[in-house]
Structures are given as structure tokens and as C-alpha cells.
Amino acid sequence: MSISMALFSPPAPNLRTLLSSPRSLPKPRLTLKPSPSLMPKGPAFFAVSASSDNGAGAVPSSAVAVEEQGEPKVAVEPAKEPERENGSVASAPEEGAVAVAKFNDSRWVGGTWNLKQFQKDGSTDWDAVIDAEVRRRKWLEDNPESSSNDDPVVFDTSIVPWWAWMKRFHLPEAELLNGRAAMIGFFMAYLVDSLTGVGLVDQMGNFFCKTLLFIAVVGVLVIRKNEDVETIKKLIEETTFYDKQWQATWQDDNSGSSKNG
Amino acid sequence: MASQSLHHHFASLRLRTRQPRNPSPRPLTVAASKNPPLPGRKLRAAVIGGGPAGSSAAESLASGGVETFLFERSPSSAKPCGGAIPLCMLDEFDLPHSLVDRHVTEMRVISPSNITVDFGKTLRPHEFIAMLRREVLDSFLRSRAESRGAELITGLVTDLELPRSSSSPYVVHYTSGGSKRSLAVDVVVGADGANSRVAKSIGAGEYSYAIAFQERIRLPDEKMKYYENLAEMYLGDDVSPDFYAWVFPKCDHVAVGTGTVRSKREIKAYQRGIRERVRPKIEGGQVIKVEAHPIPEHPRPVRVRGRVALVGDAAGYVTKCSGEGIYFAAKSGRMCGEGIVKASEGGARMVGEEDLRREYLRQWDDRYVSTYRVLDLLEKVFYGSNWGREAMVELCGGEYVQRVSLESYMYKRLVEGDRWEGVKMAASTVATLVRCKIMSGEMGRLKAIA
């Protein structure tokens, strides 16, 4: 079955990664049809609903219907050019020109990833499973799909064993952080030694040095990027904000005490 | 002397914030000797707003012997609302089961990537989420308040005149039957909803609010069968950036809607998004009504001032995460009413701001602030981003999580759980969040490469 792909702006980058990345899916059978994500799939549907609305609803829904008529036209044009599977566009909507692109992958079977298709050297290639799921979620984020009762999605990330996550994500970062800590530690130990003459072993016995060590370790763990400092400050403010809102009425105690009766 | 007791109160508040969970010593204000007895009449109370909050307040006040006036501007209107109430409300408020339209026993939560999880395996046969029509519930509660002795006044309150001294009354100005009237009362309970006029009159301050938008759609019978006892909750940036979208079954139609706090202008786009996500299930349906309403996100800065107390939506008692408001409105109305009855000794004495704070606000905050805080935390963690939502749906698959969340929703108390299961749940929460965050990082990398 030939690979037919319609090129259109939003998921185009997606396609490039699929084609160029060495870890791309073996036989991408993505049949992509144009689909602006938040567009309704039926101007006709809205026409029906607009007529049956009561007065209150009529204005908003007719306004909505008017908007929609404009948009689908824009989307259809780019689709028409490289479209080889013209059957799909024509058949898709009885209603309008906009068709649905569904997530499609040969290894996505029955609402979850078929692990047998991820075999590499006799055991499951968990990295590929993670990649595939990431791609699926990315795809759906850009092209939300209607949920269907017929093929429910039942994938659960916990099927990927903990050591696969660890090996791929934790270890490289741990290496980085340990490296940073080691560099800082070596430099500080040298500096303190040259300034005070206290050797490394004796430094460790001192309470002040131990405190500095603790701060250094926590700092390396918590502040990994420059943005983290701001993030932490915001986080602290956020966690206490709601509480402040609840206590606000009690603060009034002092200021509003004159207003009684 | 008033300032002294206020000082005590503030001091006790300080203690509370430093030592959580330690009941601080209550200031020893002897209410009986402080409040003057009323000369030959009962305490008069006006409850503005006849929804669940107002009706419950009016019922408690009237049963307690206070002369109560309940104001409602349109008794027959159908409020735009999800219409779901927890099981405990049926018991606590003695609601007849005939009011319930549907018994929802299954809740489906759907993640941005359409991973679907079914809530409800842990429900026992007699447990369900009651769906009812607001107009049915509201009129039942109102007529019950009336039967207890509250006087129902159909009219629009236009202004609340504040008293000049501590013994003058509050004057409620309203229009009823085309004519302008006014009523003098001693105590006012503001239960007039998110756009509370009473709150404005006392300068209670503003709150940030979410916009909830919903369309009621009548489905063909076969499609309606799917939603017989099932409600759905959808998550994703396409349906809401900071809340969820829903499909709730009602008496003979479904309500499909969504809400948002920060992107109110795009609410129509989000509604289209949810319509899209549900498309195969609502195809062929007919929209019979479109409605929208503001939902408060947090309490108003001032909830009690003078002899005016705010309850329900007017006070901002809608929980985060679930957006539940009916139960808390009714409960706060009742607590406020009971507090006033107690402080006035059955309507015999005048009440003051101190009494309202002590008997109503303090009781309410002590009981429910932790609930609100937990839900706020959950909303921050799980609704803020797509990976948080994926993590939440995955966690909801776990049986222990389902049991704990459903039970705490239905009975409004933290159930004594298995400690080991709790630890496992905490561990799997962290693990799931880490996994989903990693995946989101990878997704971001994909975008960057391209």
C-alpha cells in the first residue's frame, strides 16, 4: 500500500521527523488528511441546530455557523494538490469539505501498543515504545480526535518497566548533576583548603562546611536551569495564594472593626 | 470591649495558622449578656436569593423561630448547572428520591490522547451520583422553607441600604408586582449567586471566576441509551486549558459543556472542541438550549460584614477541581441560618458581626477549608497541563484512587483508608507524574527538532 501523505502546515514538521529520524517508524502508514484541529466537521450540523434553538441560543450558534463557513474553504485547498487518495476526502464528510485525520499506526492495535511489534534482539525495545507513545500524544494534541466507544484507548504508561525509564531519562541527568556537584565540590574544597589550610577530611568534620555541602547538593538538585529560580519563587507564591484568599475575610477583622451594626 | 474580643479573635487566628489542626482557645465572649434582647418582637432576617443556599438558610432560620423573608426574583427559571449532587446531600437535606432524574453509576474520564478510564467499579449498589434538574430541586427547597414559616417574596432586590447605627435596621429595596417596596430587617443573608448584589452593597470585594458554557442536546434514543447512567469528563487543551469538559445526562437530554478561567474569550472554540471530541456520540442530536454562567473560583475577600453574611455562590464556595457548588451552597446556608438562630437564642436577641463570624464563618472554615485546599492542589497539579491530565487519567484507573475519591465526594469526609494502600497510591502518583512529565518533555523535543 503506497504511502500517501498530504502536506499541510501544522503536522508537516512531524512528517519530516518521521522521514529523517533514524528511529522513525518502520513503515509509516499514516494516511493524513487535512484537518484544522478545532474546526467542526459539519456546517450542516450547525445549520440544523441553529434552526431548532430557542431565541437565547440563536444568536451565538448562528454566529458560530457563519464563522465556520469561512474556514473550511481555506483548509481544503492545500489538501487538494498532493491528494492521491481522493476517495477519502470525498467519502469522509457528508456534511462539508473538512475531513478527519485519525491517528494510525500499524503497531497501535486495539487501543494500545502491540508490544510484539517492538521486538529487538529478542526482547522488547522499550525506547521505541516510549517514542511511539510520545508521537501518538503529540499527534493527538495537534489533531484532537473524537473519542469513540468502539475502539477505546487503554494504553497505560506503567507497562514500560521502571528500569527502562531510569536508563533513558534518569541516568543521563544524574550523570550531569553528579558531574556538576563534583566540580563544585572539588573547587570549593581546594579553595577552602588554600584559604584556611584545613584539609578535606577535616573540612567534613566542621559543621559550617557540612551546611555548605548540604546547600550545594540541594542547589544542584533543585536549580537545574536558569529558569528554575523563577519557577520556584512562583511555585511558593502559588501554593499560598489560595490559602490567602480564604483567610482574607478574617483579615477584615482589624480593618473593619469600626463598621458594626 | 468589642475591640477586645476582636483582638482575642485575631490572636486565636494567629495560633491557628502556626499550628495546623490545633483547635485554638475560643475567645470567651459571653453572647447572652452582650446581645440586647429584642423588644417584644422576633429577630427579622432577609434571605436574598431562593436557590439551594437561600432556601436552606431560610428553612433553618424559620425553624429556629426567626421571622424570615425569602426573596427570589424568578422562581421558575432553570439555572444553568451540571445538576449533580452527592449522596450525603440526599440524606442531610431529606430530599425525596423522586426529585432525582438519573442515578449515575459510571463516570468516564477521557484524557487528551483519548485514554479512557471508567470510574464506578467501586460503587456499592446503593451508591450513585444523583442528577437532577435545578428547577425541581430549587422549588422543592423553597416550598419546604415556606412550610417552615419563611415568607416567600417574589421580587427583584434592587438595593440593600446599610444601617446608620448599630441598632438601625437594614432596608431591603425591591420591586415586586411592578411596584417598588422596601422591607426593614435586622439580619441579611446574601444568597444571590455569583453576581451577588448583596456582596456589592457591603463591599465584599471581587473574585476571579470561570465561565461555564453548556449546550443541552436532545439525542436520538439509541445514543441516549449510552448515557443512561453514565457521565463523561473530557480533558485536553482542545476542550479547556484549565478545567474539564463534560457530558452529563439529564432527564431526557444531555448537557455538553466546558468551562475555563483564563481563556474566557475562547469559550466558543472550546465548546466546538468538546463537540468534536464527542461527535460520534451526539451525532444527530438537536441543541435545545444554550446557556452560560460564571462560577466563582475562590471566596470573596469579605464574607461577613456588619449583620450581613454571604453564603453559597455569593460567598464563592465552589470547589476547585470538581466545580461542585450545590451541596456547599445548601450547607453554608444551613450553617449560617443555624448560627444566627443560636446566637439570637431562637430569635429573641439581636445579633452582631461577631456572632456571625463565630457561629457561621468559623464553623464553616474549620470544617471545609482543608477540603477546598486539597481540591485546589489537585486542580493545580492535574488540570494545568496535558501531561498532568494524562497522569490523572492513568491514576484514576487505580481502584484505591477511585474508591477514595468517590467516597470523599459522596460523603464529604476523608474516609479512613488503608495506610499501605495510601503509601502505594502516593508512590504511584509520583511515578505517573514523572513518567508523563518525561513524555511531555519528549513531545516538546519532537516539536523542537521539527
XYZ file of C-alpha atoms in Angstrom:
711
model
C 0.000 0.000 0.000
C 1.569 3.233 -1.043
C 2.234 5.897 1.438
C 0.006 8.801 0.704
C 0.601 11.943 2.605
C -0.998 15.280 2.294
C 1.359 18.113 3.094
C -0.109 20.868 5.149
C 1.429 23.271 7.592
C 0.801 22.103 11.152
C 1.899 18.464 11.127
C 4.425 18.952 8.338
C 7.327 19.076 10.789
C 6.036 15.803 12.120
C 6.433 14.255 8.724
C 9.956 15.473 8.358
C 10.985 13.881 11.624
C 9.371 10.656 10.571
C 11.261 10.560 7.331
C 14.586 11.834 8.566
C 14.984 10.456 12.073
C 16.847 7.178 12.288
C 14.379 5.915 14.789
C 11.395 6.568 12.584
C 8.583 4.074 12.413
C 9.400 1.215 10.090
C 6.562 1.601 7.650
C 4.655 4.742 8.345
C 1.205 4.125 7.115
C -0.145 7.419 8.222
C -2.889 8.471 5.974
C -3.042 12.114 6.683
C -5.936 14.211 5.687
C -6.295 17.914 6.224
C -7.858 18.764 9.483
C -7.643 22.088 11.250
C -7.926 20.967 14.808
C -10.752 22.929 16.310
C -12.915 23.038 13.234
C -16.314 21.496 13.354
C -16.914 18.731 10.973
C -20.317 19.777 9.882
C -21.554 23.143 8.904
C -24.730 21.271 8.124
C -24.966 20.060 11.697
C -24.849 23.606 12.891
C -27.484 24.637 10.416
C -29.796 22.035 11.909
C -29.046 23.137 15.419
C -29.395 26.814 14.648
C -32.885 26.354 13.412
C -34.024 24.422 16.423
C -32.556 26.743 19.016
C -34.764 28.951 21.069
C -34.215 32.677 20.975
C -31.407 32.672 23.504
C -29.327 30.230 21.569
C -29.994 31.506 18.080
C -27.547 34.380 18.096
C -24.459 32.538 19.338
C -24.940 29.470 17.212
C -25.694 31.361 14.040
C -22.638 33.482 14.694
C -20.674 30.305 15.104
C -22.095 28.839 11.911
C -21.097 31.924 9.968
C -17.509 31.665 11.212
C -17.256 28.052 10.226
C -18.359 28.540 6.661
C -15.333 30.722 6.045
C -12.672 28.417 7.492
C -13.173 25.060 5.766
C -12.546 26.625 2.384
C -9.027 27.627 3.406
C -8.188 24.169 4.642
C -9.338 22.257 1.598
C -7.116 23.984 -0.988
C -3.684 22.727 0.153
C -5.134 19.285 0.604
C -6.258 19.000 -2.954
C -2.821 19.298 -4.568
C -0.896 16.222 -3.459
C -4.007 14.289 -2.649
C -3.741 10.865 -4.192
C -6.371 9.169 -2.123
C -9.208 11.221 -3.400
C -11.635 8.603 -2.202
C -11.009 9.582 1.367
C -11.760 13.251 1.017
C -14.900 12.708 -0.960
C -16.238 9.985 1.261
C -15.426 11.495 4.587
C -17.926 14.186 5.256
C -21.398 14.109 4.003
C -21.527 17.491 5.592
C -18.641 19.619 4.448
C -15.245 19.705 2.866
C -13.262 19.148 6.081
C -12.156 15.574 6.781
C -10.882 13.885 9.930
C -7.358 12.564 10.196
C -7.262 9.666 12.589
C -4.160 8.505 14.341
C -2.965 5.461 12.516
C -0.017 3.213 13.149
C 0.470 -0.410 12.324
C 1.681 -1.164 15.821
C -1.284 0.511 17.507
C -3.678 -2.364 17.884
C -6.871 -2.479 19.866
C -6.314 0.770 21.666
C -2.809 0.014 22.873
C 0.661 -0.693 21.560
C 1.215 -4.218 20.375
C 4.462 -4.998 22.147
C 5.241 -7.926 19.881
C 5.943 -5.471 17.098
C 8.561 -3.721 19.163
C 10.910 -6.665 19.423
C 14.612 -6.004 19.064
C 17.096 -8.823 19.547
C 14.509 -10.978 21.204
C 13.307 -8.505 23.842
C 11.014 -5.505 23.745
C 12.552 -2.258 22.672
C 11.077 -0.032 25.353
C 12.642 3.097 23.974
C 10.712 2.613 20.790
C 7.508 2.087 22.744
C 8.060 5.334 24.594
C 8.837 7.114 21.333
C 5.759 5.741 19.661
C 3.501 6.828 22.505
C 5.087 10.272 22.555
C 4.384 10.617 18.868
C 0.820 9.490 19.354
C 0.204 12.014 22.095
C 1.839 14.761 20.079
C -0.303 13.873 17.128
C -3.464 13.938 19.177
C -2.513 17.191 20.837
C -2.297 18.827 17.455
C -5.244 16.966 15.971
C -7.676 16.088 18.723
C -9.789 13.142 17.840
C -13.257 12.336 18.945
C -13.282 9.526 21.442
C -15.131 6.509 20.263
C -16.796 3.717 22.137
C -15.866 1.180 19.501
C -12.117 1.381 19.885
C -11.324 2.730 23.315
C -7.777 3.617 24.160
C -6.450 1.589 27.044
C -2.746 2.249 26.979
C -1.093 2.715 30.330
C 2.425 4.063 30.700
C 3.116 1.731 33.576
C 3.605 -1.218 31.230
C 7.019 0.205 30.458
C 9.261 -1.137 33.234
C 10.880 1.275 35.648
C 14.406 0.462 34.608
C 13.685 1.475 31.013
C 12.668 4.937 32.221
C 15.638 5.068 34.526
C 18.172 4.069 31.924
C 16.946 6.517 29.374
C 15.989 9.574 31.357
C 17.286 9.486 34.854
C 20.804 8.239 34.309
C 21.961 10.887 31.833
C 20.642 13.668 34.025
C 22.036 12.058 37.140
C 25.409 11.952 35.429
C 25.104 15.627 34.622
C 24.128 16.632 38.137
C 26.750 14.488 39.779
C 29.305 15.988 37.465
C 28.253 19.483 38.482
C 28.306 18.602 42.139
C 31.744 17.044 41.807
C 33.156 20.067 40.035
C 31.739 22.490 42.565
C 32.868 20.239 45.405
C 36.415 19.903 44.183
C 36.763 23.605 43.567
C 35.301 24.617 46.935
C 37.392 22.059 48.775
C 40.506 23.390 47.107
C 39.525 26.991 47.814
C 38.761 26.406 51.471
C 41.950 24.427 51.884
C 44.079 27.140 50.329
C 42.387 29.854 52.427
C 42.253 28.110 55.764
C 44.705 25.275 55.499
C 42.046 22.810 56.584
C 42.283 19.599 54.591
C 39.353 17.811 53.006
C 38.864 15.263 55.780
C 38.931 17.940 58.469
C 36.546 20.098 56.452
C 33.977 17.346 56.546
C 34.094 17.340 60.312
C 33.172 21.015 60.569
C 29.502 21.891 60.951
C 29.688 25.009 58.818
C 31.306 23.088 55.973
C 28.692 20.390 56.245
C 25.995 23.039 55.929
C 27.643 24.448 52.840
C 27.840 20.974 51.387
C 24.159 20.444 52.035
C 23.267 23.741 50.379
C 25.429 22.895 47.387
C 23.802 19.482 46.928
C 20.274 20.838 47.279
C 21.098 23.710 44.954
C 22.377 21.399 42.252
C 19.305 19.200 42.552
C 16.744 21.938 42.583
C 18.167 24.563 40.284
C 18.972 22.836 37.046
C 18.221 25.563 34.581
C 18.312 29.310 34.893
C 14.531 29.470 34.779
C 14.210 27.234 37.814
C 14.834 30.060 40.261
C 11.850 31.985 38.959
C 9.776 28.829 38.793
C 10.432 28.025 42.425
C 9.557 31.524 43.559
C 6.311 31.380 41.613
C 5.535 27.957 42.997
C 5.890 29.151 46.557
C 3.615 32.082 45.869
C 1.067 29.914 44.144
C 0.810 27.372 46.911
C -0.002 30.009 49.469
C -2.283 32.098 47.285
C -5.428 30.089 47.719
C -4.939 29.998 51.433
C -4.614 33.775 51.470
C -7.905 34.094 49.650
C -9.657 32.021 52.293
C -8.123 33.953 55.145
C -8.940 37.300 53.565
C -12.251 37.597 55.324
C -10.531 37.222 58.695
C -8.026 39.988 57.897
C -11.011 42.254 57.721
C -11.287 41.776 61.469
C -8.829 44.532 62.200
C -9.722 46.993 59.492
C -13.475 46.585 59.557
C -13.939 46.525 63.297
C -15.290 50.034 63.284
C -18.106 49.030 60.996
C -20.523 47.239 63.221
C -24.271 47.224 63.062
C -14.994 45.718 74.834
C -15.897 44.849 71.292
C -12.364 45.555 70.190
C -11.005 43.348 72.940
C -12.941 40.360 71.794
C -11.928 41.120 68.246
C -8.327 41.181 69.379
C -8.758 37.817 71.032
C -10.211 36.508 67.862
C -7.330 37.745 65.789
C -4.860 36.309 68.255
C -6.550 32.955 68.107
C -6.370 33.114 64.321
C -2.593 33.594 64.559
C -2.310 30.493 66.704
C -4.292 28.548 64.207
C -2.113 29.360 61.263
C 1.043 28.368 63.106
C -0.212 25.104 64.471
C -2.450 23.434 61.980
C -5.073 21.147 63.385
C -4.801 22.582 66.896
C -8.137 23.933 67.992
C -7.175 27.289 69.410
C -8.787 28.517 72.592
C -12.034 30.220 71.682
C -12.402 33.728 72.986
C -14.699 33.665 75.959
C -17.360 36.012 74.705
C -20.498 35.504 76.668
C -23.010 36.096 73.931
C -26.004 36.110 76.196
C -25.017 39.182 78.097
C -23.609 41.002 75.060
C -26.591 40.985 72.766
C -29.575 43.069 73.803
C -32.917 41.275 73.855
C -35.361 42.448 71.224
C -38.312 44.444 72.471
C -41.426 42.333 72.064
C -40.657 41.013 68.592
C -38.624 38.321 66.929
C -35.406 38.844 65.032
C -36.142 39.692 61.408
C -33.973 38.141 58.715
C -33.992 38.668 54.974
C -32.559 35.932 52.795
C -31.861 37.293 49.340
C -31.871 34.597 46.708
C -34.025 31.477 46.699
C -31.613 28.860 45.411
C -30.267 25.961 47.478
C -28.257 28.328 49.699
C -31.087 30.769 50.318
C -33.743 28.139 50.832
C -31.612 26.214 53.321
C -30.805 29.389 55.212
C -34.462 30.397 55.251
C -35.503 26.956 56.403
C -33.036 26.924 59.299
C -33.939 30.454 60.308
C -37.670 29.932 60.174
C -37.495 26.607 62.013
C -35.428 28.317 64.676
C -38.007 30.956 65.359
C -36.636 33.880 63.381
C -39.021 35.906 61.252
C -37.712 35.123 57.796
C -38.315 36.700 54.410
C -37.035 34.802 51.389
C -36.570 36.851 48.215
C -36.482 35.172 44.830
C -36.732 37.032 41.549
C -37.742 34.211 39.200
C -38.954 31.062 40.942
C -39.479 29.109 37.757
C -36.235 29.665 35.893
C -33.961 26.748 35.150
C -30.478 27.556 36.318
C -27.621 26.589 34.015
C -25.956 23.963 36.105
C -24.474 20.493 35.985
C -27.112 19.349 38.412
C -25.102 16.700 40.201
C -25.351 16.314 43.949
C -23.503 13.981 46.302
C -25.192 11.163 48.141
C -24.859 12.804 51.525
C -26.982 15.711 50.396
C -29.972 13.451 49.855
C -29.710 12.325 53.470
C -28.696 15.540 55.134
C -31.357 17.605 53.453
C -34.045 14.917 53.406
C -34.515 15.068 49.679
C -37.067 12.616 48.320
C -35.702 10.270 45.692
C -38.455 11.303 43.339
C -36.511 14.508 42.687
C -33.640 12.548 41.164
C -33.761 12.264 37.384
C -30.875 9.895 36.932
C -28.658 7.740 39.067
C -25.217 7.998 37.543
C -23.173 4.960 38.448
C -20.413 5.284 35.934
C -18.154 8.183 35.233
C -15.861 8.061 32.269
C -12.738 10.189 32.278
C -11.030 10.751 28.951
C -7.519 12.106 28.585
C -6.188 14.362 25.846
C -4.957 11.298 23.963
C -8.308 9.591 24.458
C -7.114 7.159 27.088
C -10.361 6.199 28.754
C -10.887 5.166 32.322
C -14.108 4.087 33.988
C -14.901 5.338 37.432
C -17.503 3.432 39.285
C -16.252 -0.083 39.755
C -16.019 0.605 43.456
C -19.537 1.933 43.878
C -21.784 -0.177 46.030
C -25.290 -0.960 44.782
C -26.945 1.806 46.749
C -24.408 4.431 45.783
C -24.717 6.776 42.858
C -24.328 10.370 41.802
C -27.719 11.994 41.692
C -28.508 14.129 38.672
C -31.443 16.402 38.966
C -32.975 19.450 37.399
C -32.205 22.614 39.278
C -35.705 23.974 38.905
C -37.084 20.850 40.545
C -34.626 20.932 43.423
C -34.861 24.652 43.980
C -38.632 24.774 44.084
C -38.748 21.823 46.471
C -36.352 23.506 48.881
C -38.178 26.813 48.599
C -41.576 25.370 49.343
C -40.132 23.482 52.285
C -38.702 26.723 53.652
C -42.106 28.273 53.200
C -43.801 25.437 55.042
C -41.445 26.003 57.972
C -42.618 29.565 58.240
C -40.493 31.632 55.890
C -42.365 34.219 53.865
C -41.562 33.878 50.185
C -41.443 37.202 48.327
C -41.225 37.064 44.550
C -39.371 40.149 43.559
C -36.061 41.580 42.449
C -33.933 43.118 45.160
C -32.528 46.351 43.796
C -30.623 47.718 46.747
C -29.579 46.979 50.288
C -29.457 50.063 52.445
C -26.869 49.831 55.190
C -27.861 51.000 58.656
C -26.577 54.223 60.141
C -26.066 52.876 63.638
C -25.783 49.534 65.330
C -29.429 49.467 66.257
C -30.968 50.656 62.988
C -32.253 48.046 60.598
C -31.073 47.098 57.141
C -33.567 48.184 54.483
C -34.079 45.899 51.513
C -35.418 47.760 48.482
C -37.132 45.565 45.957
C -39.600 45.616 43.108
C -42.453 43.195 43.220
C -45.503 43.054 41.019
C -44.430 46.209 39.265
C -44.201 48.354 42.377
C -41.252 49.428 44.461
C -41.267 48.253 48.038
C -38.929 48.131 50.936
C -38.522 45.978 53.991
C -36.653 46.646 57.204
C -34.773 43.694 58.723
C -32.118 43.102 61.342
C -30.001 40.496 59.612
C -29.373 39.825 55.931
C -28.173 36.591 54.360
C -26.862 37.147 50.850
C -27.549 34.038 48.791
C -27.982 35.711 45.458
C -25.374 33.867 43.489
C -22.243 34.665 41.571
C -23.237 38.229 40.675
C -24.434 38.982 44.172
C -25.998 42.360 44.697
C -25.719 41.967 48.439
C -21.981 41.422 48.110
C -21.742 44.618 46.138
C -23.723 46.555 48.732
C -21.437 45.577 51.555
C -18.296 45.970 49.502
C -17.316 42.339 49.789
C -14.787 42.555 47.003
C -14.407 40.639 43.798
C -13.283 37.152 42.929
C -11.932 35.584 39.807
C -14.427 33.347 38.152
C -14.674 30.702 35.481
C -17.134 30.753 32.658
C -19.134 27.572 32.282
C -20.797 27.160 28.935
C -23.118 24.350 28.072
C -25.465 23.192 25.381
C -28.360 20.929 26.095
C -28.710 18.420 23.321
C -31.546 16.023 22.810
C -30.187 12.784 21.428
C -31.833 10.028 19.422
C -32.865 7.139 21.644
C -30.079 4.699 20.818
C -27.461 7.315 21.572
C -29.250 8.361 24.750
C -29.058 4.781 25.964
C -25.310 5.055 26.175
C -25.709 7.902 28.637
C -28.368 6.165 30.687
C -26.255 6.053 33.843
C -23.035 7.393 32.508
C -21.452 10.808 32.718
C -18.315 11.733 30.882
C -15.476 14.072 31.656
C -13.073 15.187 28.951
C -9.627 16.639 29.423
C -7.332 18.336 26.985
C -6.121 21.661 25.721
C -8.643 21.432 22.927
C -11.577 21.425 25.323
C -10.330 23.553 28.175
C -6.957 24.965 29.243
C -7.631 24.777 32.963
C -10.780 22.815 33.594
C -12.692 19.902 32.118
C -15.455 19.490 29.602
C -18.401 17.285 30.367
C -21.319 15.324 29.043
C -23.892 14.929 31.783
C -27.163 13.104 31.260
C -30.273 14.921 32.324
C -33.899 13.913 32.347
C -34.290 13.411 28.618
C -31.273 15.064 27.099
C -27.571 15.514 27.676
C -25.706 18.623 28.662
C -22.476 19.054 26.750
C -20.334 21.834 28.059
C -16.973 23.169 29.103
C -15.512 25.857 31.269
C -12.433 27.970 31.641
C -10.973 30.619 33.869
C -8.192 32.114 31.883
C -9.392 31.952 28.287
C -12.937 33.157 28.588
C -12.926 34.678 25.127
C -12.186 31.363 23.505
C -15.022 29.564 25.228
C -16.823 29.041 21.935
C -13.767 27.397 20.442
C -13.571 25.088 23.437
C -17.213 24.244 23.068
C -16.539 23.311 19.470
C -13.642 21.249 20.724
C -15.823 19.229 23.052
C -18.472 18.824 20.398
C -15.756 17.409 18.189
C -14.468 15.038 20.807
C -17.917 13.665 21.406
C -19.056 13.792 17.816
C -19.929 10.149 17.132
C -21.902 10.010 20.346
C -24.011 13.095 19.768
C -24.416 12.922 16.033
C -27.971 13.525 15.027
C -28.739 15.356 18.216
C -30.617 18.591 18.465
C -29.474 21.537 20.520
C -32.412 22.645 22.640
C -30.763 25.237 24.818
C -27.516 27.142 25.147
C -26.553 28.586 28.488
C -23.577 30.069 30.279
C -22.861 31.148 33.813
C -19.985 32.461 35.879
C -18.583 30.169 38.548
C -16.565 31.674 41.401
C -13.050 30.358 41.759
C -12.369 31.310 45.334
C -14.139 33.004 48.230
C -14.700 36.718 48.261
C -12.300 38.757 50.363
C -15.113 39.597 52.758
C -17.841 37.097 53.571
C -19.329 38.701 56.661
C -19.658 42.390 57.305
C -21.925 44.032 59.821
C -25.034 41.925 60.145
C -24.778 40.629 56.598
C -23.441 37.189 55.781
C -22.805 35.734 52.352
C -23.469 32.093 51.580
C -23.266 29.812 48.583
C -22.018 31.135 45.253
C -22.282 34.692 46.547
C -19.545 33.847 49.035
C -17.580 31.895 46.440
C -17.932 28.402 47.869
C -17.494 26.456 44.668
C -14.766 23.846 44.942
C -11.900 23.712 42.552
C -11.208 20.598 40.525
C -14.777 19.353 40.514
C -16.567 22.679 40.358
C -19.122 21.480 42.872
C -21.354 24.154 44.297
C -24.830 22.928 45.133
C -24.004 20.962 48.252
C -21.737 23.638 49.664
C -24.288 26.321 48.927
C -27.019 24.458 50.776
C -24.741 23.522 53.635
C -23.436 27.040 54.099
C -26.975 28.392 54.033
C -27.986 25.953 56.696
C -24.932 26.625 58.851
C -25.451 30.342 58.597
C -29.117 30.050 59.494
C -28.399 27.781 62.416
C -25.633 30.093 63.577
C -27.970 33.068 63.613
C -30.625 31.104 65.469
C -28.114 30.045 68.083
C -26.622 33.499 68.555
C -30.028 35.116 68.814
C -31.319 32.397 71.124
C -34.222 31.497 68.906
C -34.847 34.971 67.585
C -35.086 36.606 70.968
C -31.937 38.676 70.824
C -30.195 40.894 68.336
C -27.064 39.517 66.676
C -23.850 41.249 65.702
C -20.975 40.743 63.303
C -19.043 38.850 65.954
C -21.810 36.289 66.250
C -21.918 35.726 62.516
C -18.188 35.212 62.414
C -18.112 32.900 65.365
C -21.174 30.791 64.676
C -21.030 30.647 60.929
C -17.685 31.603 59.389
C -15.503 29.925 61.976
C -17.546 26.728 61.850
C -17.517 26.704 58.075
C -13.813 27.390 57.695
C -12.845 24.864 60.349
C -14.851 22.203 58.668
C -14.224 22.744 54.998
C -11.060 24.740 54.350
C -8.923 21.618 54.134
C -11.307 20.107 51.591
C -11.035 23.204 49.472
C -7.277 23.284 49.812
C -6.880 19.686 48.704
C -9.069 20.234 45.681
C -7.152 23.369 44.798
C -3.918 21.401 44.909
C -5.376 18.673 42.729
C -6.550 21.197 40.203
C -3.163 22.878 40.064
C -1.307 19.635 39.586
C -3.656 17.754 37.311
C -5.501 20.324 35.243
C -2.718 22.684 34.384
C -1.140 20.850 31.502
C -1.742 17.991 29.146
C 0.778 15.787 30.875
C -0.859 16.426 34.204
C -4.177 15.378 32.712
C -2.718 12.222 31.223
C -1.255 11.416 34.606
C -4.598 11.978 36.300
C -6.452 9.683 33.948
C -3.874 7.000 34.411
C -4.090 7.307 38.182
C -7.870 7.177 38.053
C -7.556 3.682 36.698
C -6.391 2.504 40.084
C -9.055 1.036 42.305
C -7.903 2.609 45.525
C -7.852 6.067 43.957
C -11.365 5.548 42.680
C -12.660 4.395 45.998
C -11.093 7.246 47.949
C -12.161 9.965 45.562
C -15.711 8.728 45.127
C -16.222 8.221 48.816
C -14.875 11.594 49.738
C -17.118 13.146 47.099
C -20.220 11.290 48.146
C -19.881 11.586 51.899
C -17.810 14.721 52.183
C -15.408 13.239 54.635
C -11.986 11.749 54.325
C -12.505 8.058 54.677
C -10.127 6.147 56.923
C -8.097 4.383 54.314
C -5.698 1.523 54.347
C -2.333 3.017 55.210
C -0.386 0.703 52.957
C -2.683 1.423 50.040
C -2.225 5.113 50.742
C 1.518 4.778 50.504
C 1.203 2.820 47.287
C -1.113 5.455 45.908
C 1.326 8.227 46.795
C 4.169 6.328 45.173
C 2.233 5.601 42.012
C 1.099 9.227 41.848
C 4.679 10.393 41.876
C 5.717 7.706 39.409
C 2.906 8.507 36.997
C 3.576 12.215 37.170
C 7.252 11.620 36.477
C 6.519 9.356 33.527
C 4.021 11.724 31.992
C 6.285 14.706 32.531
C 9.092 12.845 30.787
C 6.805 12.074 27.873
C 5.789 15.688 27.670
C 9.448 16.653 27.598
C 9.968 14.251 24.723
C 6.964 15.726 22.949
C 8.485 19.151 23.333
C 11.737 17.836 21.907
C 9.876 16.491 18.892
C 8.423 19.899 18.319
C 11.873 21.483 18.686
C 13.554 19.142 16.215
C 10.916 19.909 13.653
